[in-house]
Amino acid sequence: MSADARKPVNQAGTANSKLAALNTWVAEVAALTRPDTIHWCDGSDAENDALIAQMLADGTLLKLNEKTHPDSWLHRSHPDDVARVEHLTFVCTTAQDDAGPNNHWMAPAEAHAKVDALFDGCMAGRTLYVIPYCMGPIDSPLSRCGVEITDSPYVVANMRIMTRMGAAALARIEKEGSFVRGLHSIGELDPDRRLIMHFPEELTIKSYGSGYGGNALLGKKCHALRIASHQARNEGWLAEHMLILGIENPQGETHYIAAAFPSACGKTNLAMLIPPEGYRNAGWKVWTVGDDICWMRPGADGRLYAINPEAGFFGVAPGTSAKSNPNALATIQHDTIFTNVGLTADDQPWWEGLGNGQQPATDWRGNPYDPEKGPAAHPNSRFTVSAKQCPSYSPMAEDPQGVPISAIVFGGRRPSLVPLVFEARDWTHGVLIGAAMGSETTAAATGAVGVMRRDPMAMKPFCGYNFADYFGHWLSFDTSGAKLPKIFHVNWFRKGDDGSFLWPGFGDNLRVLEWMIGRVKGEAHAVETPIGHLPTGADLNLDGIDLSDEAEAKLFGFEREGWQAEFASIGDYLDGYGPRMPQALKDEQRRIVAALEKG
Ligand code: GTP
Ligand code: SPV
Ligand code: MN
């Protein structure tokens, strides 16, 4: 480790770039926040080593068992700072309608004034880090850059894993001359003095008072979804809360699928799927391109091409086991930052559902583990790890042109009504299926868990503009030359009368993906219903799994009366957006209501 690495590259620190606009902004931020020193991050190993050493010294990180988890760390956050805070997240457009009823809104001038008052002097005694980063491969035309200023070394260490950060990103920014500006301070970690502000018209983010991933790693949800969705609309592409995976069949053909599930609803797990034994023996493979965010745009051939703008995974720890997600478990054996997990007596990370026979000694707050006081790991505890460590990481994941998408999948936690899988008739119907998505809330955001809400395209917390305009933007891809993916809806979370999941899920989800690919190729069979094309149990390969009669009936059934009520509610939801809602979606909803009435 080099002792010099901790010293700011430039003590004065505000004129370290060839780009005047960047120097000016850093100087302005420094004048407002008044840090002791300024450090421009170059992304080097020496810099990272020095930051880790500093965080070990001040207790921000604890070293995990070097034998079992080399170069891995535990971070315990403030107990009131463990998840995204949707009620404190704002989209600040000039016109309130542009943010839409789907976002909390504040007028830009008022928002700047409010949050700048919090930033005033907040970095006194601290170091201001300047993090130039690129979302997507450095050489990809689909990538976009940003600079995050933060006073949190934990944020720097995480951004280094999650993005292409440092010198190469700075060079691209200097060449392009533009970048998304993100200002972050962990502040006092007081929930009453916490704000996550987005100014899409200024390509600016200001986040104060939280060190938690989605609130603080500004390249992720703030930039790659809220700001990027706004940019994507203007520039003709899509920024989505989707995983990307490749399915290689025994003939060696690979089809790429992008899937939008709400937070903590199975993206990481599906992206890293290991085929069931019969499939493995036959030669099926699944490749991981991304587990959370997908940027896609039409290529010259009319197909949609997608990149994963991230370089790492910020994944949910609880439930991750050698059985449920062996690829994830293999990925996080070394060089991993764990946040808010429990610890064994010999300093190994531990969480509910890990299932390795070990026991927790310490809970996520650092107290002796006591099952009476709740779980050892926080339900939203996470790991941060480089995608390169994932055994299933796709050789195409770094391709600057992206991968061609054959199918788009929407899904959520739906204990009742919604079958295992169905297919949209066409693009407009598919957009309606996405717009109508519902799911039970999870621990990824503060607030009640298990409450049903509409979460269109899994973007309710992340769309940087009015959902009505967003659905219109989706519809606009249906042009004459387009070769659009087929759209599907899945539900891995259907429950039986006894409250247990009816579908085994995880690796067995490949059975459903295989049917989708069959549909894309025009080979697989389906039954037409008013809600779309459904397979019967006989249309899926169910060899090796045993479904009860109840499971078969509910997973492959179409419940007309329940859907009539659902579509009435979808109609009310669309109407809530007023005249801005595209007529084509309202017409589609009415067509389905009429078809459901026919009996
Ligand atoms: P974010 O990172 O918050 O965007 O979440 P994600 O969509 O990547 O969620 P993740 O894959 O981490 O899944 C979260 C939870 O869903 C875990 O508790 C998993 O065990 C559970 N889960 C994932 N896939 C399945 C499945 O196929 N069936 C069932 N029953 N549970 C699943
Ligand atoms: C999510 O909540 O959807 C996440 C975690 O992927 S965070 O990056 O914190 O938003
Ligand atoms: Mn997510």
PDB file of C-alpha atoms in Angstrom, residues 179-419:
ATOM      1  CA  PHE A 179     -21.427  14.653 -17.345  1.00  0.00           C
ATOM      2  CA  VAL A 180     -24.177  14.071 -14.808  1.00  0.00           C
ATOM      3  CA  ARG A 181     -23.417  15.975 -11.599  1.00  0.00           C
ATOM      4  CA  GLY A 182     -24.040  14.136  -8.346  1.00  0.00           C
ATOM      5  CA  LEU A 183     -23.431  15.733  -4.963  1.00  0.00           C
ATOM      6  CA  HIS A 184     -23.611  13.536  -1.895  1.00  0.00           C
ATOM      7  CA  SER A 185     -22.921  13.922   1.806  1.00  0.00           C
ATOM      8  CA  ILE A 186     -23.694  11.445   4.542  1.00  0.00           C
ATOM      9  CA  GLY A 187     -24.565  14.462   6.679  1.00  0.00           C
ATOM     10  CA  GLU A 188     -25.824  13.667  10.190  1.00  0.00           C
ATOM     11  CA  LEU A 189     -27.666  10.471   9.149  1.00  0.00           C
ATOM     12  CA  ASP A 190     -30.756  11.977  10.717  1.00  0.00           C
ATOM     13  CA  PRO A 191     -33.898  10.794   8.892  1.00  0.00           C
ATOM     14  CA  ASP A 192     -35.374  14.268   9.421  1.00  0.00           C
ATOM     15  CA  ARG A 193     -32.458  15.859   7.601  1.00  0.00           C
ATOM     16  CA  ARG A 194     -32.348  13.538   4.586  1.00  0.00           C
ATOM     17  CA  LEU A 195     -33.234  14.421   0.979  1.00  0.00           C
ATOM     18  CA  ILE A 196     -32.582  12.669  -2.336  1.00  0.00           C
ATOM     19  CA  MET A 197     -33.149  15.329  -5.019  1.00  0.00           C
ATOM     20  CA  HIS A 198     -33.089  14.918  -8.802  1.00  0.00           C
ATOM     21  CA  PHE A 199     -32.982  17.754 -11.315  1.00  0.00           C
ATOM     22  CA  PRO A 200     -33.355  15.915 -14.646  1.00  0.00           C
ATOM     23  CA  GLU A 201     -33.421  19.143 -16.670  1.00  0.00           C
ATOM     24  CA  GLU A 202     -30.013  20.063 -15.191  1.00  0.00           C
ATOM     25  CA  LEU A 203     -28.657  16.471 -15.202  1.00  0.00           C
ATOM     26  CA  THR A 204     -28.003  17.017 -11.500  1.00  0.00           C
ATOM     27  CA  ILE A 205     -28.488  14.954  -8.320  1.00  0.00           C
ATOM     28  CA  LYS A 206     -28.173  16.171  -4.724  1.00  0.00           C
ATOM     29  CA  SER A 207     -28.368  13.572  -1.984  1.00  0.00           C
ATOM     30  CA  TYR A 208     -27.968  14.396   1.697  1.00  0.00           C
ATOM     31  CA  GLY A 209     -28.124  12.430   4.909  1.00  0.00           C
ATOM     32  CA  SER A 210     -27.868   8.764   3.906  1.00  0.00           C
ATOM     33  CA  GLY A 211     -25.017   6.367   3.210  1.00  0.00           C
ATOM     34  CA  TYR A 212     -27.311   3.586   1.942  1.00  0.00           C
ATOM     35  CA  GLY A 213     -26.691   2.227  -1.598  1.00  0.00           C
ATOM     36  CA  GLY A 214     -29.721   3.433  -3.526  1.00  0.00           C
ATOM     37  CA  ASN A 215     -29.564   6.827  -1.781  1.00  0.00           C
ATOM     38  CA  ALA A 216     -25.793   7.338  -1.876  1.00  0.00           C
ATOM     39  CA  LEU A 217     -24.186   5.431  -4.771  1.00  0.00           C
ATOM     40  CA  LEU A 218     -25.434   8.063  -7.170  1.00  0.00           C
ATOM     41  CA  GLY A 219     -24.396   6.218 -10.342  1.00  0.00           C
ATOM     42  CA  LYS A 220     -26.964   3.542  -9.571  1.00  0.00           C
ATOM     43  CA  LYS A 221     -30.639   4.424  -9.103  1.00  0.00           C
ATOM     44  CA  CYS A 222     -30.261   8.231  -9.125  1.00  0.00           C
ATOM     45  CA  HIS A 223     -28.241   8.440 -12.358  1.00  0.00           C
ATOM     46  CA  ALA A 224     -28.700   5.146 -14.226  1.00  0.00           C
ATOM     47  CA  LEU A 225     -32.475   5.149 -13.720  1.00  0.00           C
ATOM     48  CA  ARG A 226     -34.002   8.503 -12.679  1.00  0.00           C
ATOM     49  CA  ILE A 227     -31.747  10.867 -14.654  1.00  0.00           C
ATOM     50  CA  ALA A 228     -31.052   8.342 -17.439  1.00  0.00           C
ATOM     51  CA  SER A 229     -34.747   7.613 -17.993  1.00  0.00           C
ATOM     52  CA  HIS A 230     -35.197  11.330 -18.692  1.00  0.00           C
ATOM     53  CA  GLN A 231     -32.177  11.386 -21.048  1.00  0.00           C
ATOM     54  CA  ALA A 232     -33.355   8.165 -22.700  1.00  0.00           C
ATOM     55  CA  ARG A 233     -36.731   9.653 -23.470  1.00  0.00           C
ATOM     56  CA  ASN A 234     -35.143  12.651 -25.198  1.00  0.00           C
ATOM     57  CA  GLU A 235     -32.612  10.508 -27.061  1.00  0.00           C
ATOM     58  CA  GLY A 236     -34.797   7.550 -28.087  1.00  0.00           C
ATOM     59  CA  TRP A 237     -33.655   4.757 -25.776  1.00  0.00           C
ATOM     60  CA  LEU A 238     -34.803   3.049 -22.566  1.00  0.00           C
ATOM     61  CA  ALA A 239     -33.284   3.025 -19.052  1.00  0.00           C
ATOM     62  CA  GLU A 240     -34.914   0.182 -17.126  1.00  0.00           C
ATOM     63  CA  HIS A 241     -34.888  -1.616 -13.759  1.00  0.00           C
ATOM     64  CA  MET A 242     -34.106  -4.937 -15.462  1.00  0.00           C
ATOM     65  CA  LEU A 243     -31.700  -7.816 -15.296  1.00  0.00           C
ATOM     66  CA  ILE A 244     -30.177  -9.100 -18.526  1.00  0.00           C
ATOM     67  CA  LEU A 245     -29.344 -12.766 -19.050  1.00  0.00           C
ATOM     68  CA  GLY A 246     -28.340 -15.020 -21.933  1.00  0.00           C
ATOM     69  CA  ILE A 247     -29.748 -18.534 -22.357  1.00  0.00           C
ATOM     70  CA  GLU A 248     -27.579 -20.892 -24.345  1.00  0.00           C
ATOM     71  CA  ASN A 249     -29.395 -23.978 -25.624  1.00  0.00           C
ATOM     72  CA  PRO A 250     -27.761 -27.349 -26.383  1.00  0.00           C
ATOM     73  CA  GLN A 251     -27.349 -26.256 -30.019  1.00  0.00           C
ATOM     74  CA  GLY A 252     -25.164 -23.370 -28.852  1.00  0.00           C
ATOM     75  CA  GLU A 253     -27.662 -20.594 -29.717  1.00  0.00           C
ATOM     76  CA  THR A 254     -27.932 -17.810 -27.132  1.00  0.00           C
ATOM     77  CA  HIS A 255     -31.050 -15.718 -26.625  1.00  0.00           C
ATOM     78  CA  TYR A 256     -30.953 -12.652 -24.369  1.00  0.00           C
ATOM     79  CA  ILE A 257     -33.814 -11.771 -22.044  1.00  0.00           C
ATOM     80  CA  ALA A 258     -34.355  -8.572 -20.035  1.00  0.00           C
ATOM     81  CA  ALA A 259     -36.620  -8.809 -16.987  1.00  0.00           C
ATOM     82  CA  ALA A 260     -38.130  -6.133 -14.749  1.00  0.00           C
ATOM     83  CA  PHE A 261     -39.086  -7.244 -11.237  1.00  0.00           C
ATOM     84  CA  PRO A 262     -39.490  -4.761  -8.365  1.00  0.00           C
ATOM     85  CA  SER A 263     -36.793  -4.400  -5.710  1.00  0.00           C
ATOM     86  CA  ALA A 264     -36.040  -7.656  -3.873  1.00  0.00           C
ATOM     87  CA  CYS A 265     -38.306  -9.649  -6.209  1.00  0.00           C
ATOM     88  CA  GLY A 266     -35.776 -11.929  -7.870  1.00  0.00           C
ATOM     89  CA  LYS A 267     -33.635 -10.137 -10.504  1.00  0.00           C
ATOM     90  CA  THR A 268     -30.253 -11.159  -9.061  1.00  0.00           C
ATOM     91  CA  ASN A 269     -31.479 -14.713  -8.610  1.00  0.00           C
ATOM     92  CA  LEU A 270     -32.826 -15.048 -12.157  1.00  0.00           C
ATOM     93  CA  ALA A 271     -29.772 -13.359 -13.688  1.00  0.00           C
ATOM     94  CA  MET A 272     -27.477 -15.964 -12.060  1.00  0.00           C
ATOM     95  CA  LEU A 273     -29.748 -18.973 -12.585  1.00  0.00           C
ATOM     96  CA  ILE A 274     -28.174 -22.428 -12.652  1.00  0.00           C
ATOM     97  CA  PRO A 275     -30.197 -24.801 -14.849  1.00  0.00           C
ATOM     98  CA  PRO A 276     -31.860 -27.830 -13.195  1.00  0.00           C
ATOM     99  CA  GLU A 277     -29.915 -31.045 -13.531  1.00  0.00           C
ATOM    100  CA  GLY A 278     -31.723 -32.402 -16.594  1.00  0.00           C
ATOM    101  CA  TYR A 279     -31.103 -29.144 -18.463  1.00  0.00           C
ATOM    102  CA  ARG A 280     -27.463 -29.021 -17.355  1.00  0.00           C
ATOM    103  CA  ASN A 281     -26.868 -32.537 -18.586  1.00  0.00           C
ATOM    104  CA  ALA A 282     -28.463 -31.640 -21.913  1.00  0.00           C
ATOM    105  CA  GLY A 283     -26.104 -28.670 -22.286  1.00  0.00           C
ATOM    106  CA  TRP A 284     -28.173 -25.625 -21.281  1.00  0.00           C
ATOM    107  CA  LYS A 285     -26.274 -22.648 -19.809  1.00  0.00           C
ATOM    108  CA  VAL A 286     -27.348 -19.302 -18.413  1.00  0.00           C
ATOM    109  CA  TRP A 287     -25.072 -16.252 -18.721  1.00  0.00           C
ATOM    110  CA  THR A 288     -25.322 -13.178 -16.509  1.00  0.00           C
ATOM    111  CA  VAL A 289     -25.074  -9.790 -18.229  1.00  0.00           C
ATOM    112  CA  GLY A 290     -26.612  -7.654 -15.489  1.00  0.00           C
ATOM    113  CA  ASP A 291     -28.763  -8.036 -12.358  1.00  0.00           C
ATOM    114  CA  ASP A 292     -30.437  -4.651 -11.818  1.00  0.00           C
ATOM    115  CA  ILE A 293     -30.262  -2.072 -14.601  1.00  0.00           C
ATOM    116  CA  CYS A 294     -30.576  -2.293 -18.381  1.00  0.00           C
ATOM    117  CA  TRP A 295     -30.060   0.429 -20.974  1.00  0.00           C
ATOM    118  CA  MET A 296     -31.338  -0.478 -24.418  1.00  0.00           C
ATOM    119  CA  ARG A 297     -31.857   1.135 -27.782  1.00  0.00           C
ATOM    120  CA  PRO A 298     -32.793   0.053 -31.297  1.00  0.00           C
ATOM    121  CA  GLY A 299     -29.895  -1.082 -33.479  1.00  0.00           C
ATOM    122  CA  ALA A 300     -29.572  -0.721 -37.272  1.00  0.00           C
ATOM    123  CA  ASP A 301     -31.362  -4.064 -37.713  1.00  0.00           C
ATOM    124  CA  GLY A 302     -34.409  -2.857 -35.751  1.00  0.00           C
ATOM    125  CA  ARG A 303     -33.746  -5.073 -32.723  1.00  0.00           C
ATOM    126  CA  LEU A 304     -33.245  -3.683 -29.208  1.00  0.00           C
ATOM    127  CA  TYR A 305     -29.626  -3.861 -27.981  1.00  0.00           C
ATOM    128  CA  ALA A 306     -28.913  -3.745 -24.261  1.00  0.00           C
ATOM    129  CA  ILE A 307     -25.984  -3.023 -21.982  1.00  0.00           C
ATOM    130  CA  ASN A 308     -25.649  -3.365 -18.238  1.00  0.00           C
ATOM    131  CA  PRO A 309     -24.484   0.093 -17.145  1.00  0.00           C
ATOM    132  CA  GLU A 310     -23.084  -1.336 -13.900  1.00  0.00           C
ATOM    133  CA  ALA A 311     -19.814  -3.142 -13.225  1.00  0.00           C
ATOM    134  CA  GLY A 312     -20.862  -4.887 -10.009  1.00  0.00           C
ATOM    135  CA  PHE A 313     -23.749  -6.305  -8.016  1.00  0.00           C
ATOM    136  CA  PHE A 314     -25.335  -4.654  -4.987  1.00  0.00           C
ATOM    137  CA  GLY A 315     -27.324  -7.750  -4.091  1.00  0.00           C
ATOM    138  CA  VAL A 316     -29.727  -8.784  -1.342  1.00  0.00           C
ATOM    139  CA  ALA A 317     -27.899 -11.091   1.103  1.00  0.00           C
ATOM    140  CA  PRO A 318     -30.737 -12.843   3.005  1.00  0.00           C
ATOM    141  CA  GLY A 319     -31.927 -15.952   1.197  1.00  0.00           C
ATOM    142  CA  THR A 320     -28.702 -16.281  -0.801  1.00  0.00           C
ATOM    143  CA  SER A 321     -27.498 -19.865  -0.362  1.00  0.00           C
ATOM    144  CA  ALA A 322     -25.608 -22.635  -2.091  1.00  0.00           C
ATOM    145  CA  LYS A 323     -29.031 -24.029  -2.958  1.00  0.00           C
ATOM    146  CA  SER A 324     -30.901 -20.884  -4.087  1.00  0.00           C
ATOM    147  CA  ASN A 325     -28.057 -19.019  -5.814  1.00  0.00           C
ATOM    148  CA  PRO A 326     -24.721 -20.877  -5.971  1.00  0.00           C
ATOM    149  CA  ASN A 327     -23.331 -18.399  -8.513  1.00  0.00           C
ATOM    150  CA  ALA A 328     -23.907 -15.481  -6.147  1.00  0.00           C
ATOM    151  CA  LEU A 329     -22.375 -17.400  -3.269  1.00  0.00           C
ATOM    152  CA  ALA A 330     -19.282 -18.212  -5.362  1.00  0.00           C
ATOM    153  CA  THR A 331     -19.066 -14.562  -6.443  1.00  0.00           C
ATOM    154  CA  ILE A 332     -18.925 -13.207  -2.888  1.00  0.00           C
ATOM    155  CA  GLN A 333     -16.165 -15.446  -1.507  1.00  0.00           C
ATOM    156  CA  HIS A 334     -13.531 -12.675  -1.696  1.00  0.00           C
ATOM    157  CA  ASP A 335     -13.126  -8.926  -2.361  1.00  0.00           C
ATOM    158  CA  THR A 336     -16.669  -8.208  -1.209  1.00  0.00           C
ATOM    159  CA  ILE A 337     -18.168  -5.465   0.946  1.00  0.00           C
ATOM    160  CA  PHE A 338     -21.031  -6.733   3.109  1.00  0.00           C
ATOM    161  CA  THR A 339     -23.423  -4.210   4.606  1.00  0.00           C
ATOM    162  CA  ASN A 340     -25.616  -4.969   7.651  1.00  0.00           C
ATOM    163  CA  VAL A 341     -25.212  -8.750   7.736  1.00  0.00           C
ATOM    164  CA  GLY A 342     -24.646 -10.758  10.924  1.00  0.00           C
ATOM    165  CA  LEU A 343     -21.342 -12.336  11.984  1.00  0.00           C
ATOM    166  CA  THR A 344     -20.324 -15.783  13.166  1.00  0.00           C
ATOM    167  CA  ALA A 345     -18.000 -16.147  16.160  1.00  0.00           C
ATOM    168  CA  ASP A 346     -15.051 -16.408  13.754  1.00  0.00           C
ATOM    169  CA  ASP A 347     -15.988 -13.306  11.727  1.00  0.00           C
ATOM    170  CA  GLN A 348     -17.681 -14.901   8.775  1.00  0.00           C
ATOM    171  CA  PRO A 349     -20.664 -13.061   7.303  1.00  0.00           C
ATOM    172  CA  TRP A 350     -24.030 -14.648   8.176  1.00  0.00           C
ATOM    173  CA  TRP A 351     -27.641 -14.102   7.126  1.00  0.00           C
ATOM    174  CA  GLU A 352     -30.996 -15.820   7.364  1.00  0.00           C
ATOM    175  CA  GLY A 353     -31.269 -18.486   4.671  1.00  0.00           C
ATOM    176  CA  LEU A 354     -27.513 -18.880   4.200  1.00  0.00           C
ATOM    177  CA  GLY A 355     -28.000 -22.479   5.312  1.00  0.00           C
ATOM    178  CA  ASN A 356     -24.356 -23.448   5.658  1.00  0.00           C
ATOM    179  CA  GLY A 357     -24.797 -24.919   9.115  1.00  0.00           C
ATOM    180  CA  GLN A 358     -23.098 -22.023  10.904  1.00  0.00           C
ATOM    181  CA  GLN A 359     -24.688 -19.884  13.585  1.00  0.00           C
ATOM    182  CA  PRO A 360     -24.628 -16.116  14.060  1.00  0.00           C
ATOM    183  CA  ALA A 361     -22.898 -14.682  17.129  1.00  0.00           C
ATOM    184  CA  THR A 362     -23.452 -10.985  16.387  1.00  0.00           C
ATOM    185  CA  ASP A 363     -26.370  -9.238  14.720  1.00  0.00           C
ATOM    186  CA  TRP A 364     -26.244  -6.514  12.054  1.00  0.00           C
ATOM    187  CA  ARG A 365     -26.144  -3.776  14.693  1.00  0.00           C
ATOM    188  CA  GLY A 366     -23.128  -5.375  16.358  1.00  0.00           C
ATOM    189  CA  ASN A 367     -25.027  -6.739  19.384  1.00  0.00           C
ATOM    190  CA  PRO A 368     -24.853 -10.350  20.577  1.00  0.00           C
ATOM    191  CA  TYR A 369     -27.362 -12.253  18.455  1.00  0.00           C
ATOM    192  CA  ASP A 370     -30.702 -12.756  20.208  1.00  0.00           C
ATOM    193  CA  PRO A 371     -33.483 -14.271  18.080  1.00  0.00           C
ATOM    194  CA  GLU A 372     -36.029 -12.474  20.288  1.00  0.00           C
ATOM    195  CA  LYS A 373     -34.715  -9.176  18.985  1.00  0.00           C
ATOM    196  CA  GLY A 374     -35.150  -9.931  15.298  1.00  0.00           C
ATOM    197  CA  PRO A 375     -33.041 -11.358  12.512  1.00  0.00           C
ATOM    198  CA  ALA A 376     -29.237 -11.472  12.653  1.00  0.00           C
ATOM    199  CA  ALA A 377     -28.937  -9.846   9.235  1.00  0.00           C
ATOM    200  CA  HIS A 378     -31.072  -6.859   8.305  1.00  0.00           C
ATOM    201  CA  PRO A 379     -33.686  -8.038   5.728  1.00  0.00           C
ATOM    202  CA  ASN A 380     -32.201  -5.502   3.277  1.00  0.00           C
ATOM    203  CA  SER A 381     -28.572  -6.349   4.054  1.00  0.00           C
ATOM    204  CA  ARG A 382     -26.482  -6.417   0.890  1.00  0.00           C
ATOM    205  CA  PHE A 383     -23.205  -7.444  -0.713  1.00  0.00           C
ATOM    206  CA  THR A 384     -21.208  -5.279  -3.113  1.00  0.00           C
ATOM    207  CA  VAL A 385     -19.038  -7.240  -5.500  1.00  0.00           C
ATOM    208  CA  SER A 386     -17.470  -6.976  -8.940  1.00  0.00           C
ATOM    209  CA  ALA A 387     -19.425  -8.682 -11.718  1.00  0.00           C
ATOM    210  CA  LYS A 388     -16.148 -10.111 -12.978  1.00  0.00           C
ATOM    211  CA  GLN A 389     -16.103 -12.479 -10.003  1.00  0.00           C
ATOM    212  CA  CYS A 390     -19.357 -14.134 -11.058  1.00  0.00           C
ATOM    213  CA  PRO A 391     -18.803 -17.615 -12.576  1.00  0.00           C
ATOM    214  CA  SER A 392     -21.705 -17.063 -15.003  1.00  0.00           C
ATOM    215  CA  TYR A 393     -20.627 -13.537 -16.068  1.00  0.00           C
ATOM    216  CA  SER A 394     -21.319 -13.363 -19.792  1.00  0.00           C
ATOM    217  CA  PRO A 395     -18.424 -12.946 -22.235  1.00  0.00           C
ATOM    218  CA  MET A 396     -20.780 -10.523 -24.029  1.00  0.00           C
ATOM    219  CA  ALA A 397     -21.344  -8.352 -20.933  1.00  0.00           C
ATOM    220  CA  GLU A 398     -18.556  -5.936 -21.848  1.00  0.00           C
ATOM    221  CA  ASP A 399     -19.478  -5.779 -25.546  1.00  0.00           C
ATOM    222  CA  PRO A 400     -19.755  -2.086 -26.467  1.00  0.00           C
ATOM    223  CA  GLN A 401     -22.654  -2.795 -28.863  1.00  0.00           C
ATOM    224  CA  GLY A 402     -24.694  -4.598 -26.217  1.00  0.00           C
ATOM    225  CA  VAL A 403     -26.683  -7.798 -26.634  1.00  0.00           C
ATOM    226  CA  PRO A 404     -29.832  -8.226 -28.786  1.00  0.00           C
ATOM    227  CA  ILE A 405     -32.941  -8.747 -26.658  1.00  0.00           C
ATOM    228  CA  SER A 406     -35.382 -11.516 -27.703  1.00  0.00           C
ATOM    229  CA  ALA A 407     -37.853 -11.198 -24.833  1.00  0.00           C
ATOM    230  CA  ILE A 408     -38.847  -8.682 -22.180  1.00  0.00           C
ATOM    231  CA  VAL A 409     -40.327 -10.065 -18.976  1.00  0.00           C
ATOM    232  CA  PHE A 410     -42.365  -8.264 -16.341  1.00  0.00           C
ATOM    233  CA  GLY A 411     -43.180  -9.781 -12.974  1.00  0.00           C
ATOM    234  CA  GLY A 412     -43.910  -9.200  -9.325  1.00  0.00           C
ATOM    235  CA  ARG A 413     -44.963 -10.771  -6.067  1.00  0.00           C
ATOM    236  CA  ARG A 414     -48.569 -11.789  -6.677  1.00  0.00           C
ATOM    237  CA  PRO A 415     -49.824 -14.320  -4.093  1.00  0.00           C
ATOM    238  CA  SER A 416     -53.154 -14.697  -5.893  1.00  0.00           C
ATOM    239  CA  LEU A 417     -54.815 -14.423  -9.324  1.00  0.00           C
ATOM    240  CA  VAL A 418     -51.747 -14.049 -11.579  1.00  0.00           C
ATOM    241  CA  PRO A 419     -50.615 -17.279 -13.307  1.00  0.00           C
TER     242      PRO A 419
END
